[in-house]
Short mmCIF file of C-alpha atoms in Angstrom, two decimals:
data_model
loop_
_atom_site.label_atom_id
_atom_site.label_comp_id
_atom_site.label_asym_id
_atom_site.label_seq_id
_atom_site.Cartn_x
_atom_site.Cartn_y
_atom_site.Cartn_z
CA MET J 1493 55.34 43.85 41.02
CA LEU J 1494 54.61 40.89 38.69
CA GLU J 1495 54.73 37.29 39.94
CA ALA J 1496 57.57 36.53 37.50
CA GLU J 1497 59.63 39.40 38.99
CA LYS J 1498 58.94 38.22 42.56
CA ALA J 1499 60.18 34.69 41.90
CA PRO J 1500 63.98 35.47 41.92
CA GLU J 1501 63.67 37.45 45.16
CA ALA J 1502 61.70 34.63 46.80
CA ALA J 1503 64.32 32.12 45.70
CA ALA J 1504 67.14 34.28 47.11
CA ALA J 1505 65.33 34.64 50.43
CA ALA J 1506 64.81 30.89 50.58
CA ALA J 1507 68.52 30.26 49.96
CA ALA J 1508 69.43 32.63 52.79
CA GLU J 1509 67.21 30.73 55.23
CA GLY J 1510 68.76 27.37 54.43
CA PRO J 1511 67.04 23.98 53.87
CA GLU J 1512 63.88 25.00 55.69
CA GLY J 1513 63.51 28.01 53.42
CA TRP J 1514 63.90 25.87 50.29
CA ALA J 1515 61.18 23.48 51.50
CA GLN J 1516 58.77 26.31 52.17
CA PHE J 1517 59.58 27.81 48.76
CA GLY J 1518 58.77 24.49 47.03
CA GLU J 1519 55.39 24.24 48.75
CA GLU J 1520 54.49 27.77 47.64
CA VAL J 1521 55.41 26.98 44.02
CA GLU J 1522 53.26 23.81 44.03
CA ALA J 1523 50.30 25.71 45.51
CA ALA J 1524 50.61 28.42 42.87
CA GLY J 1525 50.73 25.80 40.09
CA ALA J 1526 47.66 24.03 41.45
CA ALA J 1527 45.74 27.31 41.59
CA ALA J 1528 46.63 28.11 37.98
CA ALA J 1529 45.90 24.60 36.63
CA PRO J 1530 42.10 24.94 36.21
CA ALA J 1531 42.55 27.92 33.90
CA ASP J 1532 44.87 25.91 31.66
CA GLN J 1533 42.54 22.87 31.31
CA ALA J 1534 40.36 22.40 28.18
CA PRO J 1535 36.61 23.01 28.66
CA ALA J 1536 34.52 19.90 29.38
CA LYS J 1537 32.63 18.38 26.41
CA PRO J 1538 28.84 18.69 26.52
CA ALA J 1539 26.99 15.55 27.58
CA VAL J 1540 25.54 13.50 24.71
CA PRO J 1541 21.97 12.24 25.37
CA ALA J 1542 21.74 8.46 25.45
CA LEU J 1543 19.45 6.76 22.91
CA PRO J 1544 16.49 4.83 24.37
CA ALA J 1545 16.87 1.09 24.67
CA ILE J 1546 15.37 -0.92 21.78
CA THR J 1547 12.69 -3.35 22.96
CA GLU J 1548 10.97 -6.31 21.29
CA VAL J 1549 7.86 -4.19 20.87
CA ASP J 1550 9.89 -1.62 18.93
CA VAL J 1551 11.15 -4.34 16.60
CA LYS J 1552 7.67 -5.83 16.08
CA ASP J 1553 6.10 -2.44 15.40
CA SER J 1554 8.78 -1.37 12.93
CA LEU J 1555 7.34 -3.47 10.06
CA GLN J 1556 3.88 -4.47 8.88
CA LEU J 1557 2.53 -6.81 6.23
CA THR J 1558 -0.37 -5.15 4.39
CA GLU J 1559 -2.75 -6.81 1.94
CA VAL J 1560 -5.32 -4.99 -0.21
CA TRP J 1561 -7.97 -6.96 -2.10
CA ARG J 1562 -9.72 -5.24 -5.02
CA ALA J 1563 -12.55 -6.46 -7.23
CA GLU J 1564 -15.08 -5.31 -9.80
CA VAL J 1565 -18.53 -6.90 -9.96
CA ALA J 1566 -21.16 -6.59 -12.69
CA GLY J 1567 -24.46 -8.43 -12.74
CA GLY J 1568 -23.56 -10.32 -9.59
CA THR J 1569 -20.39 -11.78 -11.18
CA VAL J 1570 -16.81 -10.92 -10.30
CA VAL J 1571 -15.28 -9.70 -13.56
CA ARG J 1572 -11.90 -8.66 -12.15
CA ALA J 1573 -10.18 -9.33 -8.85
CA GLY J 1574 -6.75 -9.56 -7.31
CA MET J 1575 -4.70 -8.78 -4.27
CA GLU J 1576 -1.56 -6.77 -3.60
CA GLY J 1577 0.55 -7.48 -0.56
CA GLY J 1578 3.71 -5.97 0.79
CA VAL J 1579 5.99 -5.55 3.77
CA ARG J 1580 6.20 -1.89 4.69
CA ARG J 1581 8.05 0.20 7.21
CA ARG J 1582 6.26 1.76 10.14
CA LEU J 1583 7.63 4.15 12.75
CA ALA J 1584 10.92 2.94 14.21
CA PRO J 1585 12.78 4.53 17.14
CA TYR J 1586 16.16 6.17 16.71
CA GLY J 1587 18.90 3.63 17.10
CA LEU J 1588 17.03 0.83 15.30
CA ALA J 1589 18.90 0.71 12.00
CA ALA J 1590 17.46 -2.54 10.60
CA ALA J 1591 15.30 -5.58 11.29
CA ARG J 1592 14.81 -9.00 9.75
CA PHE J 1593 11.50 -10.36 8.48
CA ARG J 1594 10.12 -13.39 6.69
CA VAL J 1595 6.81 -14.22 5.02
CA LEU J 1596 5.62 -17.71 5.92
CA PRO J 1597 3.82 -19.90 3.34
CA ALA J 1598 0.07 -20.32 3.02
CA HIS J 1599 -2.14 -23.36 2.47
CA ALA J 1600 -2.59 -22.63 -1.24
CA GLY J 1601 0.28 -23.56 -3.51
CA VAL J 1602 -0.61 -20.80 -5.97
CA VAL J 1603 -0.08 -18.21 -3.23
CA ASN J 1604 3.34 -19.64 -2.45
CA ALA J 1605 4.21 -19.63 -6.15
CA CYS J 1606 3.44 -15.91 -6.27
CA LEU J 1607 5.60 -15.32 -3.20
CA ARG J 1608 8.57 -16.85 -5.01
CA VAL J 1609 8.45 -14.09 -7.62
CA ALA J 1610 7.81 -11.25 -5.17
CA ALA J 1611 9.61 -8.01 -5.99
CA MET J 1612 12.26 -6.90 -3.51
CA ASN J 1613 13.30 -3.28 -3.01
CA ARG J 1614 17.04 -3.64 -3.53
CA ASP J 1615 17.75 -0.14 -2.24
CA PHE J 1616 16.54 -0.89 1.29
CA ALA J 1617 16.13 -4.68 1.49
CA GLU J 1618 18.57 -7.57 1.39
CA GLN J 1619 17.83 -11.27 1.02
CA LEU J 1620 19.27 -13.53 3.70
CA GLY J 1621 19.77 -17.27 3.37
CA ASP J 1622 17.55 -19.36 1.09
CA SER J 1623 14.16 -17.79 0.29
CA SER J 1624 12.71 -20.95 -1.29
CA ALA J 1625 11.70 -22.39 2.07
CA ALA J 1626 9.48 -19.39 2.75
CA ALA J 1627 7.06 -20.43 0.02
CA ALA J 1628 7.26 -24.19 -0.18
CA PRO J 1629 4.12 -25.62 -1.82
CA GLY J 1630 1.88 -27.59 0.49
CA SER J 1631 3.16 -25.97 3.67
CA THR J 1632 0.78 -25.12 6.46
CA ALA J 1633 -0.26 -21.49 6.92
CA ALA J 1634 1.26 -19.36 9.63
CA GLY J 1635 -0.03 -20.25 13.03
CA GLY J 1636 -0.46 -23.95 12.18
CA SER J 1637 1.50 -26.57 14.08
CA SER J 1638 3.34 -27.85 11.01
CA ASN J 1639 4.42 -24.39 9.96
CA ALA J 1640 5.51 -23.45 13.47
CA ALA J 1641 7.59 -26.62 13.78
CA GLU J 1642 9.24 -26.07 10.40
CA ALA J 1643 10.02 -22.45 11.23
CA ALA J 1644 11.59 -23.46 14.54
CA ALA J 1645 13.71 -26.20 12.95
CA ALA J 1646 14.88 -24.11 9.98
CA PRO J 1647 18.03 -21.97 10.10
CA ALA J 1648 17.50 -18.52 11.57
CA ASP J 1649 17.87 -16.65 8.27
CA GLN J 1650 16.22 -19.19 5.98
CA GLY J 1651 13.74 -17.35 3.78
CA ALA J 1652 14.42 -14.09 5.61
CA PHE J 1653 15.12 -10.55 4.47
CA LEU J 1654 16.88 -7.61 6.07
CA ALA J 1655 14.94 -4.33 6.10
CA LYS J 1656 17.15 -1.25 6.38
CA PHE J 1657 15.60 1.75 8.11
CA THR J 1658 18.33 4.33 7.57
CA GLN J 1659 17.16 6.85 4.93
CA ALA J 1660 14.01 4.78 4.30
CA SER J 1661 10.80 6.77 4.69
CA VAL J 1662 7.75 5.60 6.61
CA GLY J 1663 5.68 3.43 4.28
CA CYS J 1664 8.72 2.21 2.34
CA CYS J 1665 7.88 -1.15 0.72
CA TYR J 1666 10.59 -3.79 1.12
CA LEU J 1667 8.83 -6.76 -0.48
CA GLN J 1668 5.76 -6.71 -2.74
CA TYR J 1669 3.69 -9.53 -4.23
CA THR J 1670 0.57 -9.78 -6.40
CA LEU J 1671 -2.02 -12.55 -6.21
CA PRO J 1672 -4.52 -13.33 -9.01
CA ALA J 1673 -8.21 -13.98 -8.44
CA VAL J 1674 -7.67 -17.74 -8.34
CA ALA J 1675 -5.27 -17.32 -5.42
CA CYS J 1676 -7.59 -15.25 -3.24
CA PRO J 1677 -11.28 -16.24 -3.03
CA PRO J 1678 -13.53 -13.18 -2.65
CA PRO J 1679 -13.96 -12.22 1.01
CA LEU J 1680 -17.21 -10.49 0.06
CA LEU J 1681 -19.76 -10.91 -2.74
CA ALA J 1682 -22.31 -8.27 -3.72
CA GLU J 1683 -25.05 -7.66 -6.26
CA LEU J 1684 -26.68 -4.38 -7.31
CA LEU J 1685 -30.29 -4.38 -8.56
CA VAL J 1686 -32.50 -1.61 -9.98
CA VAL J 1687 -36.28 -2.04 -9.91
CA PRO J 1688 -38.34 0.74 -11.57
CA GLY J 1689 -41.79 1.56 -10.22
CA THR J 1690 -44.24 4.33 -9.37
CA ASP J 1691 -45.27 6.20 -6.26
CA PRO J 1692 -48.72 4.92 -5.19
CA ALA J 1693 -49.56 8.37 -3.82
CA LYS J 1694 -48.69 10.04 -7.13
CA PRO J 1695 -50.13 8.23 -10.14
CA GLY J 1696 -47.92 8.55 -13.19
CA SER J 1697 -44.80 9.44 -11.20
CA TRP J 1698 -41.57 7.47 -11.40
CA GLN J 1699 -39.50 5.89 -8.66
CA GLY J 1700 -36.47 3.65 -8.78
CA LEU J 1701 -35.62 1.09 -6.12
CA VAL J 1702 -31.91 0.27 -5.76
CA VAL J 1703 -31.00 -2.84 -3.76
CA LEU J 1704 -27.49 -3.90 -2.77
CA ARG J 1705 -27.23 -7.46 -1.51
CA TYR J 1706 -24.05 -8.78 0.04
CA VAL J 1707 -22.71 -11.91 1.72
CA ALA J 1708 -19.37 -12.42 3.46
CA SER J 1709 -17.26 -15.49 2.86
CA PRO J 1710 -17.57 -18.12 5.62
CA GLN J 1711 -13.81 -18.77 5.27
CA LEU J 1712 -12.86 -15.30 6.47
CA PRO J 1713 -10.22 -15.27 9.24
CA GLY J 1714 -12.39 -12.76 11.10
CA PRO J 1715 -15.28 -10.33 10.65
CA LEU J 1716 -15.20 -7.47 8.17
CA LEU J 1717 -14.96 -4.20 10.07
CA ASP J 1718 -15.80 -0.57 9.36
CA VAL J 1719 -17.62 -1.38 6.13
CA VAL J 1720 -18.49 1.74 4.11
CA VAL J 1721 -20.87 1.56 1.14
CA ASP J 1722 -21.06 4.54 -1.22
CA LEU J 1723 -23.87 4.41 -3.79
CA SER J 1724 -23.56 6.88 -6.66
CA VAL J 1725 -26.59 7.60 -8.84
CA PRO J 1726 -27.04 9.77 -11.97
CA PRO J 1727 -28.58 13.25 -11.77
CA GLU J 1728 -31.70 11.96 -13.54
CA ALA J 1729 -32.57 10.00 -10.37
CA ALA J 1730 -31.08 12.27 -7.75
CA THR J 1731 -34.13 12.80 -5.55
CA LEU J 1732 -33.85 10.60 -2.47
CA VAL J 1733 -37.17 9.33 -1.14
CA ARG J 1734 -36.17 6.88 1.61
CA THR J 1735 -33.46 4.41 2.63
CA SER J 1736 -33.23 1.24 4.68
CA PRO J 1737 -31.25 1.28 6.88
CA SER J 1738 -30.60 4.99 7.38
CA ALA J 1739 -27.79 6.57 5.40
CA GLN J 1740 -26.10 9.90 4.68
CA TRP J 1741 -27.19 11.64 1.49
CA SER J 1742 -25.11 14.15 -0.47
CA LYS J 1743 -27.33 15.99 -2.94
CA GLU J 1744 -24.38 17.79 -4.53
CA GLN J 1745 -22.52 14.55 -5.28
CA CYS J 1746 -25.64 12.41 -5.84
CA GLN J 1747 -24.16 9.91 -3.41
CA LEU J 1748 -25.60 7.85 -0.58
CA ARG J 1749 -23.39 6.42 2.18
CA TRP J 1750 -24.13 3.52 4.51
CA THR J 1751 -21.85 2.42 7.33
CA VAL J 1752 -21.92 -1.16 8.57
CA PRO J 1753 -19.75 -1.60 11.68
CA ARG J 1754 -19.31 -5.37 11.36
CA ILE J 1755 -20.11 -8.25 8.99
CA ALA J 1756 -19.46 -11.68 10.47
CA PRO J 1757 -18.09 -14.53 8.31
CA GLY J 1758 -20.95 -16.03 6.31
CA ALA J 1759 -23.37 -13.21 7.20
CA ALA J 1760 -25.62 -11.66 4.54
CA GLY J 1761 -27.40 -8.33 4.35
CA GLU J 1762 -29.31 -5.94 2.15
CA LEU J 1763 -29.27 -2.16 1.65
CA ARG J 1764 -32.20 -0.37 -0.01
CA ALA J 1765 -32.82 3.11 -1.36
CA VAL J 1766 -35.72 4.62 -3.29
CA PHE J 1767 -35.08 7.54 -5.64
CA GLY J 1768 -37.43 9.86 -7.47
CA GLY J 1769 -36.96 11.19 -10.97
CA LYS J 1770 -35.78 14.69 -11.77
CA ALA J 1771 -38.42 17.10 -13.00
CA GLY J 1772 -38.82 16.93 -16.75
CA VAL J 1773 -37.08 13.54 -17.12
CA ALA J 1774 -39.15 10.75 -18.64
CA ALA J 1775 -39.59 7.53 -16.68
CA ALA J 1776 -37.83 5.44 -19.34
CA ALA J 1777 -34.84 7.79 -19.39
CA ALA J 1778 -34.58 7.77 -15.60
CA THR J 1779 -34.73 3.97 -15.48
CA SER J 1780 -32.10 3.64 -18.19
CA ALA J 1781 -29.76 6.15 -16.53
CA LEU J 1782 -30.10 4.51 -13.13
CA SER J 1783 -29.45 1.02 -14.53
CA ARG J 1784 -26.39 2.11 -16.51
CA GLN J 1785 -24.75 4.57 -14.12
CA ALA J 1786 -25.60 3.40 -10.61
CA GLU J 1787 -22.46 2.11 -8.90
CA ALA J 1788 -21.66 1.01 -5.36
CA ARG J 1789 -18.21 1.17 -3.81
CA LEU J 1790 -17.55 -0.96 -0.73
CA LEU J 1791 -14.57 -0.47 1.58
CA PHE J 1792 -13.72 -2.70 4.52
CA SER J 1793 -10.91 -3.86 6.78
CA LEU J 1794 -10.12 -6.87 8.93
CA ARG J 1795 -8.97 -7.08 12.50
CA PRO J 1796 -5.15 -6.81 12.63
CA GLY J 1797 -3.26 -10.04 13.08
CA LYS J 1798 -4.33 -12.26 10.17
CA SER J 1799 -3.96 -12.11 6.40
CA LEU J 1800 -6.55 -12.73 3.69
CA SER J 1801 -4.14 -14.85 1.65
CA GLY J 1802 -3.23 -17.11 4.56
CA VAL J 1803 0.45 -16.16 4.66
CA GLY J 1804 2.21 -15.50 7.95
CA PHE J 1805 4.60 -12.75 8.92
CA GLN J 1806 7.44 -12.70 11.43
CA VAL J 1807 9.96 -10.06 12.47
CA ALA J 1808 13.25 -10.24 14.38
CA ALA J 1809 16.06 -7.93 15.37
CA ALA J 1810 18.97 -7.60 12.96
CA GLU J 1811 21.27 -9.73 15.12
CA PRO J 1812 21.42 -13.33 13.78
CA GLU J 1813 20.80 -14.82 17.22
CA ALA J 1814 17.59 -12.83 17.78
CA PRO J 1815 14.43 -15.01 17.56
CA PHE J 1816 11.60 -14.31 15.12
CA MET J 1817 8.28 -13.09 16.53
CA PRO J 1818 4.75 -12.89 15.07
CA ALA J 1819 4.34 -9.37 13.72
CA ASN J 1820 1.71 -6.92 12.52
CA MET J 1821 -0.61 -7.81 9.63
CA GLN J 1822 -3.42 -5.62 8.30
CA CYS J 1823 -5.86 -6.31 5.45
CA PHE J 1824 -8.19 -4.03 3.51
CA GLY J 1825 -10.66 -4.49 0.69
CA GLU J 1826 -12.31 -2.45 -2.05
CA MET J 1827 -15.13 -3.59 -4.31
CA ARG J 1828 -16.97 -1.74 -7.07
CA VAL J 1829 -20.39 -3.09 -8.00
CA ARG J 1830 -22.48 -2.23 -11.05
CA VAL J 1831 -25.87 -3.44 -12.22
#
């Protein structure tokens, strides 16, 4: 018999037994309702994983100021040079939707003038407060006492920008500036020389000596690191005889590579290579080809933490009350040298 059909009979039996029967009947009904309640309840919602807490390190590592210096040298003279700088996004943890940053002024007024006309990515960046104070002429570079005092006394968002991370890819540039040669003295100078000669052991043969001389600027904020020098020569002089110091030679690409781990500020050095002429090529033709086509490409970096232009870089959380902190800066350089 169904429970619904038993209920009237149970009620009649309870009425026949009097008040005690009604009390017992009520307890049975409550127990039956409690037993059926779990089946009527909605299923529990799945637990949502909590996002990790955002730390100061996460905020500092979310943005980086990068500067790249490029130059072309011919005959020992810089014929073209300049620098590109920008604030770019790095990896940011989930939950960090935005961060503030500001570029602090340098010693040179021309650098600060270029900062005033920096291009802002309006899709992912927003200017906060007054940006003119971030590039005031005559201000002290980041890290100096005057600059630190001014930054502490200025309003929190003066000269600051908001970098939005949502939908912005890694490497997204929020602020970009360009500096001319007059605004960034060369961190490295180089000269490429070609000296034709003969092999003493083989009278009448031809050899070409290629010398690359370099000197680092004494005003560098730190040593040049991981310096790579690629020397490309024409096929007419593609027989390597010897090098000093040792280097890697690619016969297929007619390219010689030196690696210099470190060049201290003000340090000078010299790289040498002797090449032999290709069979059937006259000495004059080999000398002419080597002088016209030999080219050296130098790549280097600086220790993170300081800029080549002298500007400073600070990052803070998006909340207005969050303090600014010194942030990541990385500089690179590329130089092409011809005879």
